[in-house]
mmCIF file of C-alpha atoms in Angstrom:
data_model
loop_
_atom_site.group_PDB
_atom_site.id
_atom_site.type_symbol
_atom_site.label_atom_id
_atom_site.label_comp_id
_atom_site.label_asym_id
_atom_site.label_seq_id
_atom_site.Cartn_x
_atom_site.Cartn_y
_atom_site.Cartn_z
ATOM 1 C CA UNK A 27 -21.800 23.457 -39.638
ATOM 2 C CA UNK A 28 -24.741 24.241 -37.029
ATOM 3 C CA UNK A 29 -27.488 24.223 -39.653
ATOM 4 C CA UNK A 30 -29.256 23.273 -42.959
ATOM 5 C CA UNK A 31 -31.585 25.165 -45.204
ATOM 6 C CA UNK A 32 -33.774 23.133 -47.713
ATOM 7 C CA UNK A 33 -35.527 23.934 -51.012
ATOM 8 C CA UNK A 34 -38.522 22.003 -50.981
ATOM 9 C CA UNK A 35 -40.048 21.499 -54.493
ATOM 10 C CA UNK A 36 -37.607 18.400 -55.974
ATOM 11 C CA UNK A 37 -35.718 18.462 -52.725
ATOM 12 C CA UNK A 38 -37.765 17.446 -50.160
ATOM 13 C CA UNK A 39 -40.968 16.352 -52.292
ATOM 14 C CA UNK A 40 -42.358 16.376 -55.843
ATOM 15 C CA UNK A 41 -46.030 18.115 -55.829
ATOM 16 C CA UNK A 42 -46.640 18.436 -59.364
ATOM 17 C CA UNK A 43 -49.354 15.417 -59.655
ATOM 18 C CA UNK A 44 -51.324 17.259 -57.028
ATOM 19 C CA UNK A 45 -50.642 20.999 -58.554
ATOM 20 C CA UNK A 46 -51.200 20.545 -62.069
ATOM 21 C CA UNK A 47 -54.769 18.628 -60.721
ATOM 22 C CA UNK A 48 -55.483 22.077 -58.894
ATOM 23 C CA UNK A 49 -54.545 24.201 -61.827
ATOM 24 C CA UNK A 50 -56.256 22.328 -64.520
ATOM 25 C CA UNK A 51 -59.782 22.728 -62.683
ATOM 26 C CA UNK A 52 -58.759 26.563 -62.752
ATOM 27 C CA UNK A 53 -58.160 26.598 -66.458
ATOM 28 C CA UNK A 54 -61.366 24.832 -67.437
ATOM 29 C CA UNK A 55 -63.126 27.432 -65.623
ATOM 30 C CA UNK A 56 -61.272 29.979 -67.287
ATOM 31 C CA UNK A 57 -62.456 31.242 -71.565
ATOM 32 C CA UNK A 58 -59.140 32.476 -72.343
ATOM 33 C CA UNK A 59 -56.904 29.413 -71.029
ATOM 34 C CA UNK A 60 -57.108 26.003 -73.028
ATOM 35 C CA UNK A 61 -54.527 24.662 -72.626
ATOM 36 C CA UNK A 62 -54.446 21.821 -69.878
ATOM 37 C CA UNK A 63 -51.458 21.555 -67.752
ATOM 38 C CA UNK A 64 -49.018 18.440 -67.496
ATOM 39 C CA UNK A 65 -46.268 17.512 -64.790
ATOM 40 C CA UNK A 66 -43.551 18.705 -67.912
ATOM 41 C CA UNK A 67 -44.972 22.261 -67.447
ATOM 42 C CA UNK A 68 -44.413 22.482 -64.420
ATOM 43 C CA UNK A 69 -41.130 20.685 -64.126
ATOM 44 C CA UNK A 70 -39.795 23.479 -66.491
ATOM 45 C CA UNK A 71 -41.083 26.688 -63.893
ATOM 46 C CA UNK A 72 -39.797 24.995 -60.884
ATOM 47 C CA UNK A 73 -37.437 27.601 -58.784
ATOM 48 C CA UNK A 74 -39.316 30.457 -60.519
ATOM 49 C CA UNK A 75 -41.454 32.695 -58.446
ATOM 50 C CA UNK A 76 -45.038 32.957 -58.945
ATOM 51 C CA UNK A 77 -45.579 35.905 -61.223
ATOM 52 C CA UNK A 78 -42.357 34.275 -63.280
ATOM 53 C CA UNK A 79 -44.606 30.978 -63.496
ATOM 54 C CA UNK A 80 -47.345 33.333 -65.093
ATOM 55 C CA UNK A 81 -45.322 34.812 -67.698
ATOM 56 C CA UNK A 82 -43.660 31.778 -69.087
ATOM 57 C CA UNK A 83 -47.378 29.275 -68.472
ATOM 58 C CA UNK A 84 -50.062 31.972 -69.718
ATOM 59 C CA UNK A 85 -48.335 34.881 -71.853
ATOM 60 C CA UNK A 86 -51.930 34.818 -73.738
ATOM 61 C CA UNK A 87 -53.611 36.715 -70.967
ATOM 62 C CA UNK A 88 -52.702 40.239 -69.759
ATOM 63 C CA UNK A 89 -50.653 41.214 -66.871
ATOM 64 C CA UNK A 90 -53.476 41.955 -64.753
ATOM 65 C CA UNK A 91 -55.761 39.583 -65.751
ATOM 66 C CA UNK A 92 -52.898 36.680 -65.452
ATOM 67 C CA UNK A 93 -52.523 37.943 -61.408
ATOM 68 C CA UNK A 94 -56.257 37.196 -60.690
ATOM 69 C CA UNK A 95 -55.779 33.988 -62.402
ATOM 70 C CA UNK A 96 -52.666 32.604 -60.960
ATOM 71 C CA UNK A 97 -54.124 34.014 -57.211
ATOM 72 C CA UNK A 98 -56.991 32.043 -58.065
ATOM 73 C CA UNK A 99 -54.667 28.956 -59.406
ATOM 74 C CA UNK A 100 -52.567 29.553 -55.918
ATOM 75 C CA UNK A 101 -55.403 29.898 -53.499
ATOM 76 C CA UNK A 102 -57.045 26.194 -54.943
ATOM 77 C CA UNK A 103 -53.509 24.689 -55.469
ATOM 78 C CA UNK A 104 -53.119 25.234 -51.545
ATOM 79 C CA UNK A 105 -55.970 23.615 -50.545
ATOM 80 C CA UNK A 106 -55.741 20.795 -52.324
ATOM 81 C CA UNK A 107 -51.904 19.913 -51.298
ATOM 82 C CA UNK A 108 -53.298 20.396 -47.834
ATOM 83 C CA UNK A 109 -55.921 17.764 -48.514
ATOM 84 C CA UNK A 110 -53.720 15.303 -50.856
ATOM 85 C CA UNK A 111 -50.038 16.080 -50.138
ATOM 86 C CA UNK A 112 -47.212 15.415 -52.684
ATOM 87 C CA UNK A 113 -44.856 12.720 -53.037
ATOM 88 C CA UNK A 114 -42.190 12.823 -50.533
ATOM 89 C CA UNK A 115 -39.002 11.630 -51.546
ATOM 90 C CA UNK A 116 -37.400 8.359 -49.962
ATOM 91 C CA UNK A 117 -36.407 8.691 -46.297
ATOM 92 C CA UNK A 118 -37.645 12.251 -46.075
ATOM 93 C CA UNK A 119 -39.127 11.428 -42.736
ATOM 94 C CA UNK A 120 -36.334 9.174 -41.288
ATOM 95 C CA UNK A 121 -33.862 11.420 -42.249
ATOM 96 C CA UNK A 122 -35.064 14.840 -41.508
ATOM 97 C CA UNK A 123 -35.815 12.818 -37.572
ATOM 98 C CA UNK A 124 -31.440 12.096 -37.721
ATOM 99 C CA UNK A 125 -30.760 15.615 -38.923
ATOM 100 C CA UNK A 126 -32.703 17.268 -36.406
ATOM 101 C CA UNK A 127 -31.145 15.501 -33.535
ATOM 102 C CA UNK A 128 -27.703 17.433 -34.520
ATOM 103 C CA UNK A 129 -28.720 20.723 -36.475
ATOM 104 C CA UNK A 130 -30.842 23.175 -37.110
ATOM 105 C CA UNK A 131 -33.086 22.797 -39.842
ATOM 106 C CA UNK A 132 -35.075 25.455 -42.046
ATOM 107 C CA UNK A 133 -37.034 25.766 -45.577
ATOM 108 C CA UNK A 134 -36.752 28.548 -48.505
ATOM 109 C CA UNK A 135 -38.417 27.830 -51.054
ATOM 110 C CA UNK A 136 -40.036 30.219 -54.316
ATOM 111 C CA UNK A 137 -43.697 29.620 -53.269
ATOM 112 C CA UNK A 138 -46.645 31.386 -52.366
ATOM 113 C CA UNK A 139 -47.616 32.296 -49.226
ATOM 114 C CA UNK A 140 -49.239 29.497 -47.546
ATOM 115 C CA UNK A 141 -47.653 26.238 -49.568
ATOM 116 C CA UNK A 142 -45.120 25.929 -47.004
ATOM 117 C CA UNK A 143 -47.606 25.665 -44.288
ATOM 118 C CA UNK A 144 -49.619 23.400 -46.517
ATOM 119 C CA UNK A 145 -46.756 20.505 -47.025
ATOM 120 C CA UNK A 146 -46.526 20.641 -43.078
ATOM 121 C CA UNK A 147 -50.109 20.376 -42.463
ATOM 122 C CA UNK A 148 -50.282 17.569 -44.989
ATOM 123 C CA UNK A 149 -47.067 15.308 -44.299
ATOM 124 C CA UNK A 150 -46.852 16.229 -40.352
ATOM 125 C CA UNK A 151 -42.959 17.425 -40.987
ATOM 126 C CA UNK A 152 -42.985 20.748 -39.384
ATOM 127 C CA UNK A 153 -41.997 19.611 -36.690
ATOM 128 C CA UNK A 154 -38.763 18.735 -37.585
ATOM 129 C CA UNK A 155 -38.168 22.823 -38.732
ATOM 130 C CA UNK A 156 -37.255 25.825 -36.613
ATOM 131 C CA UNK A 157 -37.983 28.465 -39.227
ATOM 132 C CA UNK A 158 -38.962 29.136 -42.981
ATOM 133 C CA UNK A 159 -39.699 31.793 -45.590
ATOM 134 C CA UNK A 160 -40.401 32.382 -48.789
ATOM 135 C CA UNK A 161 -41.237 35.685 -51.057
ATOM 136 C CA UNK A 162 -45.076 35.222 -50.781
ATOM 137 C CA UNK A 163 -44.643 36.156 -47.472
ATOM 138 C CA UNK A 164 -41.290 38.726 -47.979
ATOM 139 C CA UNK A 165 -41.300 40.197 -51.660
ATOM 140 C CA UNK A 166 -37.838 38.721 -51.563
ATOM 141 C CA UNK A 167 -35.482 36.677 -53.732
ATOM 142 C CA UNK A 168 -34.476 33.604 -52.704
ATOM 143 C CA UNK A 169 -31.375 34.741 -51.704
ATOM 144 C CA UNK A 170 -32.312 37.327 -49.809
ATOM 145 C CA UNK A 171 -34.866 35.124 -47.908
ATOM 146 C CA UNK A 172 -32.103 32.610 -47.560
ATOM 147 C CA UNK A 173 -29.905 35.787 -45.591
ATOM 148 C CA UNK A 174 -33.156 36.542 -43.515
ATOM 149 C CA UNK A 175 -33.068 32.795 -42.250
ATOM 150 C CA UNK A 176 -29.503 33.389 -40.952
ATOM 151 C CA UNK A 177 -29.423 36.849 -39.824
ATOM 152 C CA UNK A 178 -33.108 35.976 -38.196
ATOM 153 C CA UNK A 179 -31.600 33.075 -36.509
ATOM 154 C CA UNK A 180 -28.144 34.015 -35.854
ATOM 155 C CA UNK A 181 -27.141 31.341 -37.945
ATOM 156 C CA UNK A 182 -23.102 30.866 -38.102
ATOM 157 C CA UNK A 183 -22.607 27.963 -40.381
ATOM 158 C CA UNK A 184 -25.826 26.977 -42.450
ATOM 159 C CA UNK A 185 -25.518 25.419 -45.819
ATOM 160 C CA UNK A 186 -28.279 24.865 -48.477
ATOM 161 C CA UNK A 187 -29.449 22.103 -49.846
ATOM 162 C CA UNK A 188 -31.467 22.542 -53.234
ATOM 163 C CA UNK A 189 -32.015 21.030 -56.808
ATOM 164 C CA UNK A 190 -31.371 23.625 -59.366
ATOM 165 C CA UNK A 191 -29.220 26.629 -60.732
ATOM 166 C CA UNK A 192 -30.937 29.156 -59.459
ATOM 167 C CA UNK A 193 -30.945 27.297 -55.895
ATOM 168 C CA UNK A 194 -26.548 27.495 -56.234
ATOM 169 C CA UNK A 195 -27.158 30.794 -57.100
ATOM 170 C CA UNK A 196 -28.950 32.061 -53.861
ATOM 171 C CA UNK A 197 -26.311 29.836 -52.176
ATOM 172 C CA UNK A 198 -23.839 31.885 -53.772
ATOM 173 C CA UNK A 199 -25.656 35.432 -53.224
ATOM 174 C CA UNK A 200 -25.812 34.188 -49.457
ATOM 175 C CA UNK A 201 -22.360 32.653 -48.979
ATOM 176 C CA UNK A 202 -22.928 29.721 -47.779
ATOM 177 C CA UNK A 203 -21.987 26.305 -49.383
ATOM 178 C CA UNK A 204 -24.496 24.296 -51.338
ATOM 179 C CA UNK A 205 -25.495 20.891 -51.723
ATOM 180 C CA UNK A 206 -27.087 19.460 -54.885
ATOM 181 C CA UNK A 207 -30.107 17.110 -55.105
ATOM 182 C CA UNK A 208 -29.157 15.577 -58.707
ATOM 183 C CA UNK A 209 -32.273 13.435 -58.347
ATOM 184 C CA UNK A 210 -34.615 16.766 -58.356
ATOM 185 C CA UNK A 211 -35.697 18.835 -61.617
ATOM 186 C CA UNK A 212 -32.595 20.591 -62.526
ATOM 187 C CA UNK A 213 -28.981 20.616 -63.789
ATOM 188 C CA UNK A 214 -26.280 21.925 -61.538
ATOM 189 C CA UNK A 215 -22.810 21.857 -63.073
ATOM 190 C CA UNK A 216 -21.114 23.216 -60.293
ATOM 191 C CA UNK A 217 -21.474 22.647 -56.354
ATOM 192 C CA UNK A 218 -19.953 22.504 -52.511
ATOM 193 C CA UNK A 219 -21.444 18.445 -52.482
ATOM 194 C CA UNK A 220 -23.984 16.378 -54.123
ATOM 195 C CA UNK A 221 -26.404 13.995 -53.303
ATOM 196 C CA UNK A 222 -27.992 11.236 -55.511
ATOM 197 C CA UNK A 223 -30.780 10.297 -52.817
ATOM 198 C CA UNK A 224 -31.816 12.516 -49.698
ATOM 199 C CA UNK A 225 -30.588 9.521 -47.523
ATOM 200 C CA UNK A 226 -27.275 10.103 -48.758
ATOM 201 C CA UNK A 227 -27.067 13.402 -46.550
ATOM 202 C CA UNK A 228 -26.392 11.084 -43.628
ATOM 203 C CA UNK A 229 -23.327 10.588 -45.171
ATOM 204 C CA UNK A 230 -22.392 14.023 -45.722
ATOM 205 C CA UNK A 231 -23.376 15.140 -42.464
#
């Protein structure tokens, strides 16, 4: 193994405190939303892509309508993780430091353009990453971003490291062996290894 690709929602950190504060000063703004947002929402979207999140958080509004809104939702949701950060999961830091001495190390993740950058900016961790991407910035599936990282690196033997089916399933789609983060916000019934705590990647690796 040369390298290691990370999901970063419920693999790296949880956000949702500081997202569903950003999105709930969107919806009281907004005269055809009412319903506030709570951590549980958002727990049930995560791995989706942002026009996915839409569909299954605001089917009231109409397609075009529900694009301005979530843009709007995205554009104040990035600010504020970039002011308040999310909660980092034990030995993020101290670990990421160890891995980085020995491999590569890259993030794809289902976010927006710009969320990436904004965990980074906030937590000071980029520094610890070669490369990332994600289909705000691609169109792409996960998958298919996950194959960009290793073609655009010349990658030979990455594996990923994520929290839920869909994360196995780019994994899959890219060939590479996957690692599951039980302690994230999914349920993974099959997998290459799996971790109860990020710390225990030490072990792995």
């Amino acid at each position: 193994m040369d390298s290691i690709i990370f999901d970063l929602d419920g693999t790296l950190w949880d956000p949702r405190e500081t997202v569903v504060e950003s999105w709930n000063r969107v919806i009281k703004e907004h005269d055809k939303v009412d319903n506030e947002l709570t951590s549980q929402h958002l727990k049930e979207t995560m791995g989706m892509q942002m026009h996915e999140i839409g569909k299954k958080l605001f089917p009231e509004l109409e397609e075009e309508e529900r694009d301005r809104f979530m843009k709007t939702c995205s554009g104040v949701e990035i600010g504020h993780l970039r002011d308040k950060g999310g909660i980092l999961y034990d030995e993020v830091e101290e670990v990421l430091e160890e891995l980085a001495k020995t491999y590569k190390l890259y993030i794809v993740s289902n976010c927006q353009d710009g969320y990436i950058e904004a965990f980074y900016d906030y937590h000071k961790l980029g520094k610890h990453f070669i490369d990332y991407e994600n289909p705000g910035r691609t169109g792409l599936s996960k998958g298919e971003n996950i194959k960009l990282i290793i073609e655009r690196n010349h990658l030979k033997h990455p594996l990923y490291v994520g929290d839920t089916e869909g994360d196995r399933n780019a994994a899959m789609h890219a060939g590479i062996p996957f690692v599951y983060a039980r302690y994230g916000f999914g349920n993974v019934d099959h997998y290459d290894y799996v971790i109860d705590t990020f710390g225990e990647l030490l072990e792995i690796f």
